[in-house]
XYZ file of C-alpha atoms in Angstrom:
771
model
C -20.299 60.505 29.034
C -16.735 61.702 29.656
C -17.180 61.008 33.339
C -18.396 57.477 32.586
C -15.496 56.901 30.239
C -13.066 58.070 32.918
C -14.662 55.769 35.446
C -14.384 52.771 33.149
C -10.770 53.649 32.413
C -9.995 53.872 36.085
C -11.708 50.579 36.824
C -9.450 48.678 34.398
C -6.292 50.785 34.671
C -6.083 50.863 30.860
C -7.481 52.380 27.705
C -11.129 52.167 26.565
C -12.236 48.676 25.602
C -15.020 49.352 23.048
C -13.475 48.555 19.656
C -14.792 47.317 16.347
C -12.015 45.557 14.358
C -8.773 43.682 14.789
C -5.412 44.832 13.538
C -2.019 43.178 13.895
C 0.849 45.560 13.908
C 4.016 44.702 11.981
C 6.010 42.061 13.788
C 9.384 40.536 13.177
C 9.807 36.789 13.256
C 10.406 35.567 16.762
C 8.666 38.451 18.522
C 5.433 38.013 20.363
C 2.263 39.059 18.545
C 0.158 41.876 19.964
C -3.437 42.347 18.835
C -4.569 45.948 18.662
C -8.317 46.612 18.768
C -9.287 50.031 17.494
C -12.290 52.251 17.668
C -11.186 53.911 14.434
C -11.380 52.021 11.132
C -7.946 53.228 10.076
C -4.785 51.186 10.685
C -1.534 52.538 12.053
C 1.364 52.238 9.626
C 3.547 49.453 10.943
C 3.471 50.466 14.575
C 3.128 48.023 17.442
C 0.495 48.416 20.093
C 2.022 48.857 23.528
C -0.121 48.505 26.610
C -0.054 51.414 28.993
C 1.690 50.069 32.071
C 1.443 53.290 34.116
C -0.952 52.897 37.000
C -3.719 55.471 37.065
C -4.755 56.195 40.675
C -8.439 55.709 41.401
C -9.920 58.932 42.739
C -12.504 58.114 45.379
C -15.790 59.991 45.128
C -16.769 62.303 48.002
C -20.450 62.016 47.066
C -22.871 59.826 48.790
C -22.799 56.069 48.477
C -26.085 56.271 46.556
C -24.619 58.574 43.871
C -21.592 56.376 43.623
C -23.755 53.301 43.013
C -25.701 55.112 40.292
C -22.454 56.130 38.636
C -21.080 52.593 38.691
C -24.377 51.174 37.408
C -24.422 53.728 34.589
C -20.841 52.970 33.700
C -21.513 49.233 33.583
C -24.578 49.810 31.440
C -22.605 51.932 28.999
C -19.830 49.344 28.945
C -22.319 46.552 28.204
C -23.956 48.540 25.388
C -20.565 49.399 23.853
C -19.383 45.830 24.084
C -22.598 44.560 22.464
C -22.359 47.082 19.593
C -18.703 46.240 18.975
C -19.401 42.514 18.973
C -22.328 42.867 16.558
C -20.253 45.060 14.237
C -17.444 42.511 14.208
C -19.804 39.603 13.551
C -21.452 41.551 10.739
C -18.079 42.192 9.170
C -17.236 38.484 9.269
C -20.523 37.394 7.719
C -20.303 40.005 4.960
C -17.234 38.331 3.537
C -14.519 39.726 5.738
C -13.125 36.245 5.971
C -9.597 36.187 7.176
C -9.173 32.653 5.934
C -8.888 32.224 2.179
C -10.184 28.701 2.450
C -13.425 29.946 3.966
C -14.073 32.527 1.265
C -16.404 30.227 -0.599
C -18.533 29.597 2.434
C -18.059 25.844 2.117
C -14.986 25.118 4.168
C -16.288 24.489 7.659
C -13.571 21.885 8.185
C -10.937 24.585 7.950
C -10.456 26.910 10.890
C -13.067 29.177 12.420
C -12.446 32.513 10.758
C -12.769 34.429 13.995
C -9.815 32.565 15.435
C -7.325 33.959 12.921
C -6.145 37.324 14.188
C -2.631 37.410 12.722
C -3.463 39.089 9.395
C -4.449 42.668 8.741
C -6.462 42.069 5.566
C -9.658 40.097 5.174
C -9.829 37.649 2.247
C -12.444 39.594 0.273
C -10.426 42.781 0.710
C -7.278 40.977 -0.358
C -8.956 39.387 -3.380
C -10.291 42.767 -4.492
C -6.863 44.383 -4.133
C -5.329 41.529 -6.113
C -7.867 41.834 -8.940
C -7.375 45.586 -9.180
C -3.597 45.240 -9.470
C -3.883 42.518 -12.117
C -6.412 44.534 -14.175
C -3.857 47.336 -14.459
C -1.146 44.973 -15.723
C -0.042 44.657 -19.345
C 1.943 41.584 -20.360
C 2.648 41.938 -24.075
C 5.790 44.070 -23.768
C 7.478 41.569 -21.457
C 6.377 38.620 -23.596
C 7.885 40.314 -26.660
C 11.090 41.147 -24.809
C 11.664 37.521 -23.757
C 10.982 36.068 -27.228
C 12.728 38.347 -29.706
C 15.196 35.657 -30.767
C 16.192 32.085 -30.037
C 17.488 31.804 -26.475
C 18.728 28.261 -25.992
C 19.970 27.241 -22.562
C 23.491 28.420 -21.885
C 23.494 30.909 -24.754
C 24.424 34.574 -24.396
C 20.784 35.569 -24.904
C 19.687 33.171 -22.161
C 22.206 34.747 -19.769
C 20.967 38.228 -20.725
C 17.410 37.176 -19.888
C 18.592 35.737 -16.567
C 20.288 39.029 -15.682
C 17.148 40.996 -16.612
C 14.982 38.787 -14.385
C 17.485 39.149 -11.525
C 17.307 42.940 -11.811
C 13.515 42.969 -11.915
C 13.287 40.754 -8.830
C 15.570 43.220 -7.019
C 13.448 46.176 -8.095
C 10.335 44.589 -6.558
C 11.878 44.660 -3.090
C 11.838 40.892 -2.539
C 13.510 39.806 0.698
C 16.339 38.087 -1.153
C 17.350 37.541 -4.784
C 20.011 35.036 -5.816
C 21.042 32.566 -8.521
C 22.462 29.063 -8.778
C 25.082 27.975 -11.303
C 25.154 24.485 -12.751
C 27.537 22.920 -15.248
C 25.532 20.524 -17.373
C 25.965 18.539 -20.554
C 23.560 19.619 -23.267
C 23.401 18.252 -26.792
C 23.513 20.319 -30.000
C 23.857 19.591 -33.727
C 27.391 19.332 -35.098
C 28.474 22.655 -36.595
C 29.825 21.191 -39.825
C 28.226 17.727 -40.070
C 24.449 18.104 -40.397
C 21.911 15.438 -39.515
C 20.466 13.874 -42.641
C 17.923 11.347 -43.952
C 18.784 9.617 -47.240
C 17.305 6.977 -49.545
C 19.901 4.471 -50.783
C 20.069 2.578 -54.084
C 19.953 5.062 -55.693
C 21.121 7.669 -53.189
C 18.650 10.510 -52.700
C 18.738 13.024 -49.851
C 15.248 13.169 -48.376
C 15.893 15.986 -45.897
C 18.520 17.818 -43.914
C 16.300 18.786 -40.964
C 16.475 22.237 -39.412
C 15.781 20.933 -35.880
C 16.980 17.941 -33.889
C 16.302 15.685 -30.895
C 18.621 16.340 -27.960
C 20.258 13.342 -26.271
C 19.788 11.098 -29.292
C 22.468 8.471 -29.759
C 25.007 9.396 -32.431
C 25.211 7.073 -35.450
C 24.434 6.311 -39.104
C 22.084 3.291 -39.124
C 20.686 1.853 -42.360
C 17.549 -0.238 -42.663
C 14.147 -0.815 -44.202
C 11.313 1.491 -43.161
C 8.328 0.435 -41.073
C 5.495 2.637 -39.825
C 4.315 2.364 -36.192
C 1.573 5.001 -35.829
C 2.303 6.998 -32.610
C 4.991 4.594 -31.422
C 3.071 3.486 -28.330
C 3.579 0.061 -26.793
C 0.281 -1.168 -28.205
C 1.234 0.160 -31.650
C 4.469 -1.823 -31.649
C 2.664 -4.924 -30.401
C 0.253 -4.759 -33.341
C 3.042 -3.954 -35.799
C 5.140 -6.914 -34.601
C 2.262 -9.267 -35.418
C 2.516 -8.216 -39.080
C 6.094 -7.063 -39.635
C 9.576 -8.025 -38.431
C 10.783 -4.815 -36.755
C 14.251 -6.084 -35.896
C 16.933 -4.023 -37.652
C 14.451 -1.578 -39.234
C 14.179 2.191 -39.052
C 10.783 3.163 -37.624
C 8.688 6.074 -38.852
C 6.183 7.397 -36.272
C 3.994 10.459 -36.059
C 4.268 13.097 -33.344
C 1.674 13.501 -30.615
C -0.102 11.300 -28.069
C 3.099 10.405 -26.175
C 6.522 11.961 -25.748
C 9.406 11.704 -28.178
C 11.380 9.846 -25.505
C 8.666 7.205 -25.086
C 8.469 6.625 -28.846
C 12.212 6.062 -29.071
C 12.340 3.833 -25.968
C 9.522 1.649 -27.317
C 11.260 1.311 -30.701
C 14.539 0.419 -29.006
C 12.795 -2.311 -27.013
C 11.669 -3.836 -30.352
C 15.280 -3.852 -31.644
C 14.757 -1.075 -34.167
C 17.910 0.660 -35.458
C 16.592 4.225 -35.498
C 13.490 6.423 -35.267
C 12.087 9.200 -37.458
C 9.275 11.398 -36.085
C 7.063 13.641 -38.224
C 4.024 15.902 -37.564
C 1.021 14.462 -39.407
C -1.629 16.980 -40.594
C -4.220 14.966 -38.670
C -2.783 16.456 -35.446
C -0.649 19.327 -36.827
C -2.623 20.841 -39.692
C -1.364 24.359 -38.863
C 2.313 23.532 -39.324
C 4.072 24.267 -42.591
C 5.126 21.595 -45.076
C 8.783 22.027 -44.065
C 8.349 22.660 -40.316
C 10.488 20.399 -38.100
C 9.933 19.994 -34.370
C 12.560 20.295 -31.641
C 12.610 18.086 -28.554
C 14.632 15.647 -26.499
C 14.619 11.856 -26.136
C 15.975 11.401 -22.616
C 13.500 9.214 -20.719
C 13.926 11.302 -17.611
C 14.682 14.823 -16.420
C 17.848 16.673 -15.512
C 21.418 16.249 -16.762
C 21.512 12.597 -17.893
C 25.252 12.422 -17.223
C 24.887 13.144 -13.492
C 21.750 11.149 -12.601
C 20.722 11.705 -8.990
C 23.528 14.230 -8.404
C 23.508 18.019 -8.797
C 25.733 19.383 -11.565
C 27.648 21.822 -9.404
C 31.123 22.765 -10.598
C 34.132 20.819 -9.282
C 31.922 18.111 -7.806
C 33.260 14.591 -8.227
C 30.656 12.427 -9.946
C 30.721 8.656 -10.360
C 31.200 7.557 -14.003
C 27.532 6.864 -14.727
C 24.841 8.076 -17.075
C 21.083 7.887 -16.981
C 19.469 4.606 -17.922
C 16.892 6.744 -19.763
C 19.351 7.718 -22.512
C 18.488 5.961 -25.798
C 20.947 3.666 -27.510
C 19.625 4.302 -31.033
C 19.644 7.491 -33.158
C 16.448 9.516 -33.491
C 15.540 12.552 -35.577
C 12.516 14.744 -36.262
C 11.555 15.450 -39.889
C 8.963 17.547 -41.706
C 5.723 16.161 -43.102
C 7.071 16.881 -46.581
C 9.918 14.462 -45.899
C 7.467 11.933 -44.427
C 5.466 11.903 -47.675
C 8.623 10.950 -49.584
C 9.456 8.215 -47.088
C 5.966 6.673 -47.246
C 6.586 6.067 -50.949
C 9.307 3.618 -49.911
C 7.141 1.671 -47.427
C 5.365 -1.460 -48.665
C 3.580 -4.266 -46.913
C 0.014 -4.426 -45.589
C -2.161 -1.357 -45.310
C -2.540 0.146 -41.862
C -5.677 -0.073 -39.720
C -7.979 2.897 -40.185
C -6.991 4.322 -36.763
C -3.363 4.521 -37.932
C -4.086 6.581 -41.016
C -3.292 10.251 -40.850
C -4.049 13.041 -43.307
C -1.026 13.161 -45.600
C -2.356 13.693 -49.104
C -1.585 11.366 -51.962
C -0.101 8.487 -49.960
C -1.227 5.088 -48.711
C -0.414 4.368 -45.075
C 1.327 0.977 -44.977
C 3.068 -0.895 -42.154
C 6.118 -1.856 -44.232
C 8.133 -5.032 -44.609
C 11.755 -6.064 -44.881
C 11.666 -7.433 -48.430
C 14.628 -6.732 -50.685
C 12.615 -4.624 -53.150
C 11.855 -1.996 -50.503
C 14.251 0.956 -50.493
C 16.798 1.227 -47.696
C 17.010 4.418 -45.642
C 20.111 5.828 -43.976
C 19.745 8.063 -40.913
C 22.721 10.223 -39.966
C 22.731 11.827 -36.489
C 25.884 13.789 -35.618
C 24.813 15.591 -32.439
C 27.548 16.455 -29.939
C 27.491 16.937 -26.155
C 28.675 20.317 -24.896
C 29.239 21.384 -21.289
C 27.334 24.588 -20.562
C 27.111 26.852 -17.531
C 23.481 27.605 -16.775
C 21.786 29.909 -14.267
C 18.577 29.492 -12.295
C 17.353 32.800 -10.824
C 15.371 33.046 -7.563
C 13.622 35.585 -5.374
C 11.821 35.039 -2.079
C 8.981 36.833 -0.327
C 9.291 35.903 3.333
C 6.357 34.748 5.420
C 5.597 36.353 8.791
C 5.010 33.205 10.872
C 6.498 30.085 9.257
C 9.058 31.730 7.007
C 10.924 28.433 6.563
C 7.883 26.807 4.931
C 7.386 27.858 1.338
C 5.763 27.270 -1.990
C 7.736 27.552 -5.230
C 6.340 29.215 -8.362
C 8.450 28.547 -11.446
C 8.696 29.077 -15.201
C 11.042 27.936 -17.944
C 13.143 30.752 -19.408
C 14.985 29.117 -22.336
C 13.623 28.116 -25.722
C 14.739 26.674 -29.028
C 13.262 29.259 -31.379
C 11.126 32.238 -30.281
C 9.250 30.189 -27.641
C 6.485 32.741 -27.093
C 3.951 30.297 -25.630
C 6.519 27.830 -24.331
C 8.664 30.134 -22.197
C 8.054 33.873 -22.698
C 4.472 33.802 -21.386
C 5.400 31.878 -18.230
C 8.407 34.105 -17.557
C 6.302 37.261 -17.908
C 3.590 35.926 -15.584
C 6.257 34.888 -13.053
C 7.631 38.443 -12.962
C 4.198 40.007 -12.553
C 3.319 37.587 -9.754
C 6.502 38.550 -7.904
C 5.712 42.246 -8.316
C 2.025 42.009 -7.380
C 2.481 39.782 -4.318
C 5.331 41.997 -3.129
C 3.094 45.059 -3.525
C 0.332 43.353 -1.527
C 2.751 42.847 1.359
C 3.683 46.513 1.199
C -0.034 47.305 1.330
C -0.514 45.329 4.542
C -0.846 41.646 3.590
C 1.127 39.364 5.891
C 1.456 35.812 4.533
C 2.155 33.152 7.107
C 4.526 31.249 4.808
C 7.059 32.233 2.166
C 6.882 32.271 -1.623
C 9.923 31.417 -3.774
C 9.904 32.622 -7.395
C 12.118 30.578 -9.730
C 13.242 31.134 -13.313
C 14.578 27.852 -14.711
C 16.726 27.274 -17.758
C 17.440 24.199 -19.903
C 13.785 23.262 -19.692
C 13.794 22.326 -23.377
C 16.289 19.576 -22.569
C 14.040 17.921 -19.997
C 13.618 20.271 -16.996
C 17.391 20.231 -16.533
C 17.693 23.433 -14.494
C 14.779 22.578 -12.200
C 15.912 18.986 -11.655
C 19.511 19.966 -10.859
C 18.200 22.355 -8.202
C 16.030 19.599 -6.724
C 18.973 17.196 -6.697
C 21.206 19.795 -5.049
C 18.852 20.623 -2.170
C 16.794 17.456 -1.827
C 16.948 17.011 1.998
C 15.997 20.665 2.609
C 13.207 20.708 0.061
C 11.698 17.497 1.451
C 11.245 19.213 4.794
C 10.331 22.767 3.831
C 8.848 23.139 0.324
C 5.208 22.097 0.358
C 3.885 22.983 -3.130
C 5.022 23.840 -6.650
C 3.034 25.874 -9.222
C 4.284 25.547 -12.800
C 3.663 28.364 -15.301
C 5.156 26.833 -18.463
C 3.000 27.106 -21.600
C 0.168 28.474 -19.441
C -1.531 30.183 -22.400
C -2.304 28.112 -25.494
C -5.794 29.395 -26.221
C -8.712 31.091 -24.530
C -11.877 29.050 -24.147
C -10.825 25.827 -22.382
C -8.933 25.015 -19.200
C -6.582 22.117 -18.473
C -4.794 21.089 -15.288
C -2.487 18.276 -14.245
C -0.654 17.437 -11.054
C -1.172 16.115 -7.553
C -4.756 15.179 -6.571
C -4.402 16.960 -3.251
C -4.264 20.332 -5.055
C -7.246 19.803 -7.356
C -9.774 21.027 -4.787
C -7.727 24.223 -4.458
C -7.760 24.618 -8.247
C -11.541 24.172 -8.327
C -12.134 26.730 -5.574
C -9.837 29.162 -7.363
C -11.364 28.963 -10.847
C -14.768 29.573 -9.239
C -13.430 33.004 -8.241
C -11.579 34.022 -11.419
C -13.370 35.542 -14.395
C -13.065 33.744 -17.732
C -10.644 35.485 -20.115
C -13.153 35.208 -22.970
C -14.276 38.728 -23.855
C -17.873 39.810 -23.366
C -18.653 37.335 -20.563
C -19.154 37.719 -16.836
C -18.770 33.989 -16.197
C -16.014 32.549 -14.101
C -13.643 29.988 -15.597
C -15.494 27.268 -13.682
C -18.926 28.381 -14.899
C -17.750 28.370 -18.492
C -16.292 24.873 -18.114
C -19.495 23.522 -16.552
C -21.593 24.726 -19.488
C -19.591 22.407 -21.747
C -18.393 19.678 -19.384
C -20.746 18.656 -16.530
C -17.872 16.897 -14.737
C -14.985 19.318 -14.983
C -12.388 16.963 -13.501
C -13.025 14.137 -15.952
C -12.747 16.598 -18.854
C -10.066 19.045 -17.739
C -7.699 17.025 -15.511
C -4.891 15.323 -17.442
C -2.144 12.927 -16.397
C 1.051 14.798 -15.502
C 3.595 14.145 -18.261
C 7.321 13.639 -17.781
C 7.714 16.552 -20.221
C 6.166 18.883 -17.641
C 8.557 20.706 -15.285
C 6.177 19.913 -12.409
C 6.874 16.196 -12.899
C 10.242 15.979 -11.061
C 8.842 18.037 -8.171
C 6.052 15.502 -7.700
C 7.600 12.185 -8.747
C 11.207 12.738 -7.680
C 10.929 15.046 -4.670
C 7.418 14.294 -3.415
C 6.326 17.945 -3.433
C 2.651 18.437 -4.384
C 2.706 20.120 -7.784
C 0.259 21.571 -10.257
C 0.481 22.788 -13.833
C -2.399 24.454 -15.663
C -3.176 26.356 -18.852
C -5.961 28.091 -20.718
C -6.340 26.390 -24.074
C -8.521 26.139 -27.128
C -10.374 23.094 -28.444
C -7.852 22.589 -31.228
C -4.419 22.195 -29.570
C -1.774 24.878 -29.972
C 0.510 23.117 -32.448
C 3.558 25.358 -32.477
C 5.354 24.426 -29.231
C 8.918 23.361 -29.998
C 8.965 24.919 -33.475
C 10.148 28.127 -35.100
C 6.472 29.014 -35.561
C 5.891 29.621 -31.821
C 5.691 33.368 -32.411
C 3.741 36.287 -30.985
C 1.506 36.355 -34.052
C 0.588 32.673 -33.753
C -0.235 33.027 -30.052
C -2.348 36.133 -30.668
C -4.270 34.201 -33.292
C -4.826 31.354 -30.815
C -6.278 33.725 -28.188
C -8.328 35.857 -30.601
C -6.064 38.834 -29.905
C -6.948 38.786 -26.192
C -3.460 37.938 -24.940
C -3.487 40.381 -22.018
C -6.902 39.086 -20.927
C -5.662 35.487 -20.982
C -2.477 36.438 -19.098
C -4.457 38.278 -16.418
C -6.707 35.257 -15.863
C -3.737 32.881 -15.556
C -1.936 35.297 -13.226
C -5.000 35.613 -10.994
C -5.413 31.820 -10.794
C -1.758 31.375 -9.799
C -1.858 34.314 -7.357
C -5.022 33.147 -5.596
C -3.602 29.633 -5.211
C -0.356 31.041 -3.826
C -2.206 33.271 -1.344
C -4.487 30.467 -0.149
C -1.501 28.187 0.395
C 0.441 30.805 2.372
C -2.444 32.579 4.122
C -4.349 29.987 6.151
C -3.551 28.292 9.431
C -4.182 24.886 7.868
C -2.474 24.049 4.575
C -5.115 24.044 1.877
C -4.523 20.483 0.688
C -7.084 17.740 0.243
C -4.960 14.880 1.604
C -8.055 12.701 2.100
C -8.463 12.469 -1.690
C -5.737 9.807 -1.748
C -8.112 7.535 0.179
C -10.428 7.696 -2.851
C -7.553 7.159 -5.296
C -6.465 4.067 -3.362
C -10.035 2.744 -3.305
C -10.169 3.072 -7.097
C -6.934 1.111 -7.401
C -8.236 -1.611 -5.088
C -11.446 -1.939 -7.103
C -9.396 -2.410 -10.292
C -7.152 -5.177 -8.967
C -9.920 -7.136 -7.225
C -10.515 -8.854 -10.565
C -7.132 -10.554 -10.199
C -7.708 -12.048 -6.734
C -8.025 -15.616 -8.012
C -4.812 -15.297 -10.022
C -3.026 -14.019 -6.954
C -4.401 -16.812 -4.747
C -3.060 -19.382 -7.201
C 0.436 -18.087 -6.363
C -0.204 -18.505 -2.641
C -0.582 -14.749 -2.182
C -3.336 -12.456 -0.996
C -4.289 -8.813 -1.350
C -5.373 -8.742 2.300
C -2.319 -6.846 3.563
C -2.697 -4.326 0.753
C -6.368 -3.832 1.682
C -5.364 -3.365 5.303
C -2.666 -0.803 4.429
C -5.108 1.271 2.380
C -7.599 1.120 5.239
C -4.923 2.312 7.666
C -4.160 5.261 5.405
C -7.837 6.225 5.161
C -8.250 6.091 8.941
C -5.090 8.151 9.445
C -6.328 10.810 6.994
C -9.688 10.973 8.741
C -7.914 11.166 12.100
C -5.815 14.128 10.954
C -8.973 15.961 9.885
C -10.434 15.372 13.368
C -7.205 16.618 14.975
C -7.525 19.876 13.034
C -11.143 20.268 14.064
C -10.223 19.905 17.762
C -7.079 22.024 17.633
C -6.642 25.623 18.742
C -4.981 26.871 15.565
C -3.800 30.072 17.230
C -1.285 27.762 18.907
C 1.490 28.163 16.338
C 3.515 25.160 17.485
C 0.489 22.865 17.327
C -0.599 24.260 13.946
C 2.898 23.765 12.521
C 3.044 20.175 13.777
C -0.307 19.339 12.169
C 0.711 20.971 8.891
C 3.966 19.020 8.882
C 1.882 15.853 8.817
C 0.088 17.128 5.704
C 3.431 17.966 4.100
C 4.570 14.365 4.515
C 1.665 12.833 2.580
C 3.015 13.250 -0.953
C 6.574 12.496 0.099
C 5.452 9.309 1.829
C 4.243 7.925 -1.508
C 7.830 7.883 -2.796
C 8.886 4.251 -2.516
C 11.692 4.104 0.075
C 12.786 0.696 -1.209
C 14.347 1.704 -4.542
C 17.465 3.738 -5.295
C 16.959 7.363 -6.302
C 19.810 6.954 -8.795
C 18.436 3.810 -10.433
C 14.750 4.786 -10.200
C 14.536 8.542 -9.508
C 10.780 8.798 -10.106
C 9.685 6.707 -7.140
C 6.149 8.006 -6.640
C 3.885 4.956 -6.618
C 1.061 6.886 -8.312
C 2.927 9.096 -10.794
C 6.420 7.668 -11.087
C 7.939 5.227 -13.543
C 9.477 1.814 -12.974
C 8.450 -1.547 -11.581
C 7.284 -0.348 -8.169
C 4.340 1.827 -9.154
C 0.647 0.985 -8.997
C 0.372 1.145 -12.795
C 3.283 -1.304 -13.136
C 1.470 -3.784 -10.862
C -1.675 -3.571 -12.993
C 0.302 -4.027 -16.222
C 2.119 -7.014 -14.746
C -1.145 -8.637 -13.632
C -2.522 -8.125 -17.136
C 0.434 -10.064 -18.489
C -0.492 -13.042 -16.340
C -3.860 -13.108 -18.110
C -2.728 -12.244 -21.648
C 0.799 -13.691 -21.907
C 1.709 -15.784 -18.873
C 5.122 -16.646 -20.299
C 6.107 -12.998 -19.815
C 4.904 -12.915 -16.205
C 7.655 -12.829 -13.548
C 6.281 -14.194 -10.276
C 9.294 -13.193 -8.172
C 9.079 -9.644 -9.477
C 5.364 -9.517 -8.703
C 5.912 -10.718 -5.123
C 8.370 -7.855 -4.628
C 6.049 -5.348 -6.286
C 3.145 -6.289 -4.059
C 5.203 -6.237 -0.855
C 6.930 -2.922 -1.511
C 3.793 -1.084 -2.605
C 1.937 -2.417 0.457
C 4.606 -1.163 2.842
C 4.873 2.187 1.053
C 1.136 2.777 1.569
C 1.418 1.605 5.170
C 4.282 4.072 5.713
C 2.209 6.901 4.240
C -0.533 6.165 6.756
C 2.007 6.139 9.591
C 3.303 9.560 8.499
C -0.199 10.997 8.607
C -0.822 9.560 12.066
C 1.938 11.626 13.625
C 3.636 10.431 16.814
C 5.059 6.923 16.882
C 3.010 5.977 19.946
C -0.215 6.795 18.092
C 0.470 4.377 15.233
C -1.534 1.167 14.991
C 0.936 -1.473 13.823
C -1.633 -4.247 13.629
C -2.539 -5.460 10.150
């Protein structure tokens, strides 16, 4: 045997060739990759494999030609047997789950790359997943959650800065490749120190409440007026109210929930109301105390509203502008106890049944402006204060495309304890940074980088996150390809909710099929538990991404695919934005299984991060937008006759959507044909995927005037939802229909979709410009 081995070695001037597994030694970016194939199952620690370049002289046999032929034949036979055994062992390893591609771990992703082609990573997916689960099972979260919620830590406060410093130190201790922070100087709004906000009945004067919380970015003022009640303060609520009551000059009482505080105030302002009062009705907030007041903001947007579209760096010269989303009327939150007093001063017709909440001992009425109704005075004395805030970052560098990265972020600040709102997300963010860093030390080599971000001023409308996006917009457009939001990720135990970009929903589904449900005493995955209750998980668990969510500016302003998710309970967690968001309340909501819930959320986020940074092809379902566009087309077909009467046609819009669908299908075919070991080719194809979401930002409107330009998820006149609403007006109230505006809407949306298809196609000479 030794003689045969020597003969084979001499024949190839190299080492033995019968090996059973692949191993990539540690490489630095820019160096060539060497693949080491070993007979042993153990890996060298970080060493590179160097070929033996010394020439071994071939010793010629002095035996007869016949003996020599037998020796060569025997050597070839042994070589063939060894090669066959090694090949079969390798194939067996692949089929038994040693999938080097995360996307192929479920056995259903044949359109991703052939797993045998990916030889850049040391660890197989099943090995990596097992290592990840073991590390997470050993993790306890409660101490960190308690540490980050011991007292109120509003943005810009000393406690907020202390938390930022603690996160910075922990990132450093994990051995991340770089840790840094950004400073921003922003205008935040706080109550006046000596002049409290107040709600008062007049004639005779009676103080109804001096609220303990407030609404940031409310207009300052002391309006007086009759009270009217407008349910949740939605557009349809105000439309119904205006048919029965004159809203002009009134103060509007609305209940919390269903839509954001900012939307309620904007809708009231559009109806010429003088002010807005918002209370938590027991119908939606039965767990809140009689005197509990909610905190929030009323800026219809994100970021510092006094530097819209510009980063709030120090000493930067800003134009004298402010956000168009700032309200012009005062607004204030009140307790349900105060609301009961106010309802006693509201007359007029009784409300529809759907408008009636659960306040005891009162009749829900719409109100009127008659002289006998009591007048209410609302005093809002909030003041703007410039604050220095810190965002804290750490990065785990990729080994191939280090300049392509995902961002994982969590809000750090909170008005009040903020256990569920900020402390949970911050704790999970830290553990993710530690665990993923440990996996790299254990041999995992991600292709792309991961950025961990701790934001502040989230309570004021994702101010810290938005200022960072505004400051680095051109870079982030080109290099950041996904955002995972961890805010309020635990609000219960039994249910699951997700919102964000459609192209990440398939990734979410694959992930929750691999993560065990946090409910104690079950072996089900999160997906299996959902399916027992909801046959179609997407229709039940996928929600529209709200402007209140920190993922919203990433998606709608920057065009970065974003996702936000949480484990919940059937009855919503009611304490966000109140002083009752405490550790005890959250433990009650999760049946005292807080660590179990945190481990499940951490594993979901970690698996998504690994899949996005591990595979050759970005794990993004870009073809899903073809289906979303088809749904939109089917909805507006009903208006074809109306459009024809204006001398217009949907034909160009149909053609643009068809072009996008063909381009998406073409990109899938390009991936199937490509050799994904070719790093330059793989990067070029992935860059086309990265442009999909960004291409749906309308290029025809100003980022300062309309920052949320995404035609699917943005706000403003040039979104798909705005087109549908405008077409509805032509049918329901033609006097309000603006034909010139509609012509512009149709043209700009059509060309935005056409541009998205062009971006997917790739090279300019491959684009079909024929409509």
